[in-house]
GROMACS .gro file of C-alpha atoms in nm:
model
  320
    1UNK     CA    1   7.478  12.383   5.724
    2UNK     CA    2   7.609  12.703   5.934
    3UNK     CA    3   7.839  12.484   6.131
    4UNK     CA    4   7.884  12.163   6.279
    5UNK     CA    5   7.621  12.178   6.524
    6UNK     CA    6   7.376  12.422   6.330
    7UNK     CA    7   7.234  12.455   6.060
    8UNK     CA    8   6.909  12.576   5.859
    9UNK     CA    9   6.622  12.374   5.693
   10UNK     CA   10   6.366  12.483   5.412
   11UNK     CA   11   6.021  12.218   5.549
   12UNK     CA   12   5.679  12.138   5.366
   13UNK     CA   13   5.413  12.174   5.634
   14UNK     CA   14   5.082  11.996   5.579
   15UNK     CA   15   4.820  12.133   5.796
   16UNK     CA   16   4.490  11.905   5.797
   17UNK     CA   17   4.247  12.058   5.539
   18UNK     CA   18   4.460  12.368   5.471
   19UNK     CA   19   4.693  12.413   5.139
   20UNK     CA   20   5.082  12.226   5.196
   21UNK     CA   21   5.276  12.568   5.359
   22UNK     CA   22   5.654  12.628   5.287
   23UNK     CA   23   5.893  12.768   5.617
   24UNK     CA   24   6.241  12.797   5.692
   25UNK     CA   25   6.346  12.667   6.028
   26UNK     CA   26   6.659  12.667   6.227
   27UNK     CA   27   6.783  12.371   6.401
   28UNK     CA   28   7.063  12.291   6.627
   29UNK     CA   29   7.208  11.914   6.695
   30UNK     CA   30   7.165  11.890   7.078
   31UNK     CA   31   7.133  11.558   7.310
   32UNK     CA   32   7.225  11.349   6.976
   33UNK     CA   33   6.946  11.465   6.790
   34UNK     CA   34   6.855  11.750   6.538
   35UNK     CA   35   6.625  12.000   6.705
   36UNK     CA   36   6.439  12.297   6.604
   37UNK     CA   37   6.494  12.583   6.771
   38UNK     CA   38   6.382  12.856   6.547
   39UNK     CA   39   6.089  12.934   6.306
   40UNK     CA   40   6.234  13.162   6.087
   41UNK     CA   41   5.950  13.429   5.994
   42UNK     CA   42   5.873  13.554   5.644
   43UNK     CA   43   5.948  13.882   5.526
   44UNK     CA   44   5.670  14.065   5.503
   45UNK     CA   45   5.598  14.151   5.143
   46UNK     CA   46   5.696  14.460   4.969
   47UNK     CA   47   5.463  14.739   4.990
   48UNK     CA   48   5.280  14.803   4.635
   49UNK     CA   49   5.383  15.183   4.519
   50UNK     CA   50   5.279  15.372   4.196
   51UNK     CA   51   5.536  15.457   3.985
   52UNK     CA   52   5.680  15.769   3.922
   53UNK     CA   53   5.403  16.007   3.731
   54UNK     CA   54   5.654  16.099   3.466
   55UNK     CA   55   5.798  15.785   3.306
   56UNK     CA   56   6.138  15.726   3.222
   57UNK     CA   57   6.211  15.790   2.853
   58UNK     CA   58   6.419  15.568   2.638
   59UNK     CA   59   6.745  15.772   2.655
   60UNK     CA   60   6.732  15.812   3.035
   61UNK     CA   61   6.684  15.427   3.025
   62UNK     CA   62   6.934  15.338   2.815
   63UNK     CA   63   7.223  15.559   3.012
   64UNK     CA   64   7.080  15.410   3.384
   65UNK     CA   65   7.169  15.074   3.148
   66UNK     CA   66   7.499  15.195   3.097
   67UNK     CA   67   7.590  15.307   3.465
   68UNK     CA   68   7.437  14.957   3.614
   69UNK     CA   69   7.664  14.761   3.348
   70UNK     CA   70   7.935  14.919   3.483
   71UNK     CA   71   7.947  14.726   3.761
   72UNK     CA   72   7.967  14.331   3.664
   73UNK     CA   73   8.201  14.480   3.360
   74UNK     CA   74   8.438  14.631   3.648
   75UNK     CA   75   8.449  14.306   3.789
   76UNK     CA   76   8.522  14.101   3.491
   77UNK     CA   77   8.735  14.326   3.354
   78UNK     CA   78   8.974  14.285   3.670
   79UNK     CA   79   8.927  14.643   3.800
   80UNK     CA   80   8.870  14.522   4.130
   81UNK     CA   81   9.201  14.366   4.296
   82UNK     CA   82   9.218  14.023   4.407
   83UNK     CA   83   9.507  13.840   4.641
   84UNK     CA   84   9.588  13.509   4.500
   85UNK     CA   85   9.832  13.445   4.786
   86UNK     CA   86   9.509  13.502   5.058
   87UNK     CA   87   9.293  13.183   4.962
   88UNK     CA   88   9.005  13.000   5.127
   89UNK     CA   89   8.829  12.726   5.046
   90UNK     CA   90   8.424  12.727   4.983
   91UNK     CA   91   8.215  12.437   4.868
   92UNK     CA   92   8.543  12.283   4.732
   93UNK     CA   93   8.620  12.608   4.553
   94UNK     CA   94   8.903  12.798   4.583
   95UNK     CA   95   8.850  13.163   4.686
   96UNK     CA   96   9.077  13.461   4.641
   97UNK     CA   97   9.067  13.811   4.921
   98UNK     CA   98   8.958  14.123   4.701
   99UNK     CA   99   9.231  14.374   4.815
  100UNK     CA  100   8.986  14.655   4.704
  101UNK     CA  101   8.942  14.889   4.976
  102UNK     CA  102   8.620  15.016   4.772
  103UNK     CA  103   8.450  14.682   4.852
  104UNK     CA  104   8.606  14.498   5.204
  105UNK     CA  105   8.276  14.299   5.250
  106UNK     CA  106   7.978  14.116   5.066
  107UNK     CA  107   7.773  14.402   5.231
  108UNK     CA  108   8.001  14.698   5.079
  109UNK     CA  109   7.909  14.504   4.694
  110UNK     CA  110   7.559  14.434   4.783
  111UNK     CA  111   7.525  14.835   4.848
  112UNK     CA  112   7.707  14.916   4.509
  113UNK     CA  113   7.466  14.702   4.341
  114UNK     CA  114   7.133  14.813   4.505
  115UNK     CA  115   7.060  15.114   4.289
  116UNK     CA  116   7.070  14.927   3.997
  117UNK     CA  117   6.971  14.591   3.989
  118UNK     CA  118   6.655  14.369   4.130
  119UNK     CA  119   6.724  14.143   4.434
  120UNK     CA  120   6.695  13.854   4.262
  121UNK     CA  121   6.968  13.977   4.010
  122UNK     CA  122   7.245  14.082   4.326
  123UNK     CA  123   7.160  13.754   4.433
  124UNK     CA  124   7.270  13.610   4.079
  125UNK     CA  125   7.550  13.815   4.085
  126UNK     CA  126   7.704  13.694   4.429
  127UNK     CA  127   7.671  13.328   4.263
  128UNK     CA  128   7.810  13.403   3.916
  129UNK     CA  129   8.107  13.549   4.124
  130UNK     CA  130   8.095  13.313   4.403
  131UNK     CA  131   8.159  13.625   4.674
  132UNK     CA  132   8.150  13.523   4.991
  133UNK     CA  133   8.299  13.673   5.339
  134UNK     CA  134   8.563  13.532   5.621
  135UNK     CA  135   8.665  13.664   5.875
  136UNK     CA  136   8.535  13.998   5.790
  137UNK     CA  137   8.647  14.022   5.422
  138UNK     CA  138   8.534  13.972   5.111
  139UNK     CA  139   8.644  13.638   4.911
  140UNK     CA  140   8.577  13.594   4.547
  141UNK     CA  141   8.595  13.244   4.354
  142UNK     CA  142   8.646  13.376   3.997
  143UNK     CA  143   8.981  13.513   3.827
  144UNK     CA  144   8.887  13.863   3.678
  145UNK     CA  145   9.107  13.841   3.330
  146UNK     CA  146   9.024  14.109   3.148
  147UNK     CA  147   8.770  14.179   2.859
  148UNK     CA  148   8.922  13.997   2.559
  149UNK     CA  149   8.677  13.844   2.361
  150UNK     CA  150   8.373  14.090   2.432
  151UNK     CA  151   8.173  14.220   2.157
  152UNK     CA  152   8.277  14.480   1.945
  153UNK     CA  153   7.885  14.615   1.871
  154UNK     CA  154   7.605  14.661   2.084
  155UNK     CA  155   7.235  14.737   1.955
  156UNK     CA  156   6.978  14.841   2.203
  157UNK     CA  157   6.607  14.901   2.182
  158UNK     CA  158   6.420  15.008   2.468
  159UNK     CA  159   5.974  14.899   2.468
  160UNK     CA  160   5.749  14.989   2.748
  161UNK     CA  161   5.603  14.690   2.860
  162UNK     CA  162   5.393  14.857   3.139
  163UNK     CA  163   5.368  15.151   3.361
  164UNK     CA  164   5.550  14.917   3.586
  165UNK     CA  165   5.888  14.777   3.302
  166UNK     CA  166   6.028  14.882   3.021
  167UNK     CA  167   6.214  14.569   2.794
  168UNK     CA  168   6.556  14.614   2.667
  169UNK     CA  169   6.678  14.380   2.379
  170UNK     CA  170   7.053  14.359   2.303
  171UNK     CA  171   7.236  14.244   2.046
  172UNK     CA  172   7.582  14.229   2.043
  173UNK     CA  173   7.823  14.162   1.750
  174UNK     CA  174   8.107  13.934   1.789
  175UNK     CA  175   8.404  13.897   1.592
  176UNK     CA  176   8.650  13.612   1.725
  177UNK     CA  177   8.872  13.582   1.396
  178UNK     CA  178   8.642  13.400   1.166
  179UNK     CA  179   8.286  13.506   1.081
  180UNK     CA  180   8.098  13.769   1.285
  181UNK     CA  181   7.815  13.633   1.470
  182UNK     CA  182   7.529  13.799   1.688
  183UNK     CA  183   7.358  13.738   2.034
  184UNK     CA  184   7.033  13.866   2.143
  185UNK     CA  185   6.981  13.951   2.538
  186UNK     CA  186   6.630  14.047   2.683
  187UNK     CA  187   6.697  14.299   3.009
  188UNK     CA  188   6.390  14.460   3.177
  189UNK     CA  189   6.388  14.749   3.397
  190UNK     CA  190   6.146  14.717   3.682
  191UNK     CA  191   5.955  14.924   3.909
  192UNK     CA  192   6.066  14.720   4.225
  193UNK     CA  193   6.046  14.885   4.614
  194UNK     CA  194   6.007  15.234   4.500
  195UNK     CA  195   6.233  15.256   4.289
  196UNK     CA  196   6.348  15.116   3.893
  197UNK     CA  197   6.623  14.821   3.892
  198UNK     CA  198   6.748  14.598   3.615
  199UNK     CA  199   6.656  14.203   3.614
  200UNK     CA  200   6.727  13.966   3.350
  201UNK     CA  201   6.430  13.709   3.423
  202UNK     CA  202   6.171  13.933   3.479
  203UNK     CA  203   5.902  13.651   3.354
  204UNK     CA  204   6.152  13.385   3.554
  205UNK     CA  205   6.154  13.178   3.240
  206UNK     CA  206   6.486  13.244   3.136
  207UNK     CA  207   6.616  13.138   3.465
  208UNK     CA  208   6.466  12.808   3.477
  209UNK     CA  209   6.495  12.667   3.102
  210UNK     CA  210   6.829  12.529   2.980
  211UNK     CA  211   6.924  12.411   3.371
  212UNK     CA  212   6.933  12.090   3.488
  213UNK     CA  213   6.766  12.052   3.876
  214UNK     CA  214   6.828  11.788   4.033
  215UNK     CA  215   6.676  11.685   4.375
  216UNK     CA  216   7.029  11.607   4.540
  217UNK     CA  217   6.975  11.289   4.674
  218UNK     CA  218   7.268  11.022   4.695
  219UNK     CA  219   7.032  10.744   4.645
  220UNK     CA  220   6.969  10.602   4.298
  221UNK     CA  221   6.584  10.483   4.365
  222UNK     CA  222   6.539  10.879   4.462
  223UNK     CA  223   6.752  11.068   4.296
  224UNK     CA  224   6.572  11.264   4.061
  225UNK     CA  225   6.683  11.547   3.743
  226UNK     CA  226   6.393  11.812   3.634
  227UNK     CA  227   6.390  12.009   3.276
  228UNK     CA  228   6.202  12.305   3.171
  229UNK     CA  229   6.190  12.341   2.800
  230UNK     CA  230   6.130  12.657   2.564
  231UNK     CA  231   5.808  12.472   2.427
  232UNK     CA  232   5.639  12.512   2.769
  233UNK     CA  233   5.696  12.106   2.822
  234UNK     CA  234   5.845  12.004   3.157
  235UNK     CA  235   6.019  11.684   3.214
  236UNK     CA  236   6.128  11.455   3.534
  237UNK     CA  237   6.309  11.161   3.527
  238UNK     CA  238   6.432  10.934   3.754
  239UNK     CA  239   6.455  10.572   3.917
  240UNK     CA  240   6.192  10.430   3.690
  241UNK     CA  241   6.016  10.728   3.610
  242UNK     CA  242   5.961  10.941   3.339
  243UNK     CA  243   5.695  11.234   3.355
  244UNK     CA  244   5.627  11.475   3.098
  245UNK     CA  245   5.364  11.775   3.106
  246UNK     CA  246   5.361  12.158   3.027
  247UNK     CA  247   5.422  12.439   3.295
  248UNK     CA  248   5.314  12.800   3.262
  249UNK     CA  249   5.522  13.052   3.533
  250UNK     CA  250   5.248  13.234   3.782
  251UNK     CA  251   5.512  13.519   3.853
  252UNK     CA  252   5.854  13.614   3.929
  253UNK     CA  253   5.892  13.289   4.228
  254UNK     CA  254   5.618  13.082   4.111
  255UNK     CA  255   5.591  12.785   3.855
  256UNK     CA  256   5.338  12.521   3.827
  257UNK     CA  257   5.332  12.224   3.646
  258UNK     CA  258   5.097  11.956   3.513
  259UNK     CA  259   5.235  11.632   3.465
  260UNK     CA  260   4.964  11.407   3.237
  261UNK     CA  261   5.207  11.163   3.031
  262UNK     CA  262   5.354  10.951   3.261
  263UNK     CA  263   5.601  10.644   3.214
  264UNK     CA  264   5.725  10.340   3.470
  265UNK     CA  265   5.987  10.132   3.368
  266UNK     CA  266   5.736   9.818   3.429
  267UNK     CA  267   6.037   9.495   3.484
  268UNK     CA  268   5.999   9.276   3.138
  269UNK     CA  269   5.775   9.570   2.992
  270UNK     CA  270   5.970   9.821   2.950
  271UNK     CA  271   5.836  10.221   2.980
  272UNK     CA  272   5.470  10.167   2.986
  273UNK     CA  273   5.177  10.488   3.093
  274UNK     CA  274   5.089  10.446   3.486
  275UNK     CA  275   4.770  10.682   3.414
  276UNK     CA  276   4.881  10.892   3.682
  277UNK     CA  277   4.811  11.272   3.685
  278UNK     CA  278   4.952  11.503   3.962
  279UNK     CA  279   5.049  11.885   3.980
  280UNK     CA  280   5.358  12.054   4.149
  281UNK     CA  281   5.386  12.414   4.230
  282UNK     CA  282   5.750  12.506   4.241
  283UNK     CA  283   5.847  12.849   4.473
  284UNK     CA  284   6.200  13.000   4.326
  285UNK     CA  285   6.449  13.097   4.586
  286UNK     CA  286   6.689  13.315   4.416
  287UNK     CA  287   6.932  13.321   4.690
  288UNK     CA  288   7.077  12.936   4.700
  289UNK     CA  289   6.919  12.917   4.353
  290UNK     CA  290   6.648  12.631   4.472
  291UNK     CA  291   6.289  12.528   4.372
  292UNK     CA  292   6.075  12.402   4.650
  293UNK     CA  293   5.795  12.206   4.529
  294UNK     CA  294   5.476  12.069   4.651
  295UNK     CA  295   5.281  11.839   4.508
  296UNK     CA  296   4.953  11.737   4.501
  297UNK     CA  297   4.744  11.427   4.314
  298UNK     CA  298   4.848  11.095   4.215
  299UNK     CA  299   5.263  11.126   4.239
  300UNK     CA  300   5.408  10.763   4.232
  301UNK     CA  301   5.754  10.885   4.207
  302UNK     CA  302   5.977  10.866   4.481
  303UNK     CA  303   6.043  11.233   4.456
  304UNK     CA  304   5.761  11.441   4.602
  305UNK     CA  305   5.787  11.783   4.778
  306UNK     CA  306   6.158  11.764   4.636
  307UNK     CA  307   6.399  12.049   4.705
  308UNK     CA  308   6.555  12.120   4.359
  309UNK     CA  309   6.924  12.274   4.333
  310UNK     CA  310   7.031  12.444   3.976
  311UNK     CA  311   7.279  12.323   3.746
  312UNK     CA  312   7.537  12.389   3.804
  313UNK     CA  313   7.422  12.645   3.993
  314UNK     CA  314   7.469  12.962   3.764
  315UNK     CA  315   7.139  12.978   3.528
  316UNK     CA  316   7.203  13.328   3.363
  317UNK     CA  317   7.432  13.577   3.331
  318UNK     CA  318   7.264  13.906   3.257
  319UNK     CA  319   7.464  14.048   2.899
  320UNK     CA  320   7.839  14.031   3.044
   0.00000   0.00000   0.00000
């Protein structure tokens, strides 16, 4: 919704003898109906460039690393100044003004964040911090409280991957009063629109596995939860349903899935194999953290061509 009267729809088109097409349309409640009124069109994809002849080398990676982690630590560390007194509410949360005259607007963070990081990963940054404008200023929904509890090591090694990304690997030594324990984080820095950014989910895997999707609905015969796990399997279950199969990840927005080991909770049977067999191609939208997916073959779910939302709703969290 963008208002009472407005709002905007993602639709599966299904030409006749043409592959299912994905668009974003805008439609308006008029005459006591919803209309469309707009065919929002794509954005034209990025324009391929070559990377830089002379390839960053691991030091000058490794100190762009430390300038770009600057910025999410500066906001969880509670640099940035926030009004509890000035609150708004958004999606049932409670949001807080950022007094910080350095960033008055979602625009002014999106700008500091540009040089450094992918789109997908300011996108997952204005989630994880639930940043949002009114009336012309920014809002925040988390409580920067300081950096207590942060590690008190950090480990990085730096491999090319390609002329295109280099992999980072992190580990970072905790020590919380007991035994000292480790975590490993995989960063990647990216040739992306001329120029090198950081992203977290460069192979989109990490995004996806360990959240829950769910298809929304508010009916029980349709509403449907979708798993992707580490061991390439993929699982959906719902109403009587319950489809297994393996998924590989095309690239950074696309996922497909094959779904051969089916189950129907048959009445005085119990979960017996329909035999069906059907494929769904899943396109990532970063920005409301959704997977649209189409599917083709023989689906006898109730949930086809399912809008999915993520779990709840914050799948990674780059090294902070």
């Amino acid at each position: 919704p963008d208002g009472p009267d407005k709002g905007t729809m993602v639709v599966t088109v299904e030409p006749p003898d043409q592959d299912p097409q994905i668009i974003t349309v805008i439609v308006e409640y008029e005459d006591s109906t919803w209309k469309i009124t707009e065919i929002v069109p794509d954005e034209p994809p990025a324009s391929p460039s070559d990377p830089p002849e002379t390839l960053p080398t691991d030091e000058e990676v490794l100190a762009r690393l430390k300038e770009a982690k600057g910025i999410p630590d500066k906001w969880v560390c509670g640099d940035f100044d926030v009004d509890y007194e000035d609150t708004a509410t958004l999606d049932d949360w409670v949001v807080y003004r950022v007094k910080d005259d350095r960033i008055k607007t979602l625009a002014d963070f999106q700008d500091l964040a540009k040089p450094y990081f992918s789109e997908r990963g300011i996108a997952s940054m204005v989630r994880v911090f639930v940043l949002t404008d009114i009336d012309g200023r920014l809002y925040t929904g988390t409580d920067p409280n300081g950096c207590e509890g942060g590690p008190v090591d950090e480990q990085f090694t730096v491999q090319k991957h390609s002329d295109n990304r280099f992999d980072i690997t992190i580990v970072s030594t905790f020590d919380g009063g007991g035994e000292p324990w480790a975590e490993t984080t995989h960063v990647c820095y990216l040739w992306e629109n001329g120029m090198w950014v950081f992203d977290d989910a460069c192979d989109l895997a990490v995004d996806i596995v360990g959240t829950t999707w769910t298809n929304d609905s508010t009916e029980w015969a349709s509403d449907y939860e979708l798993n992707f796990g580490t061991d390439g399997l993929v699982t959906r279950v719902g109403y009587r349903n319950r489809d297994t199969g393996k998924y590989r990840v095309i690239d950074q927005s696309k996922i497909i899935a094959s779904y051969d080991d089916n189950y129907w909770d048959s009445p005085g049977e119990g979960f017996v194999n329909s035999g069906s067999r059907y494929e769904e191609t899943y396109i990532y939208g970063a920005a409301n953290n959704t997977l649209s997916a189409t599917t083709s073959g023989d689906d006898n779910s109730n949930a086809p061509d399912s809008i999915w939302y993520g779990f709840p709703g914050i799948t990674h969290y780059f090294w902070w």
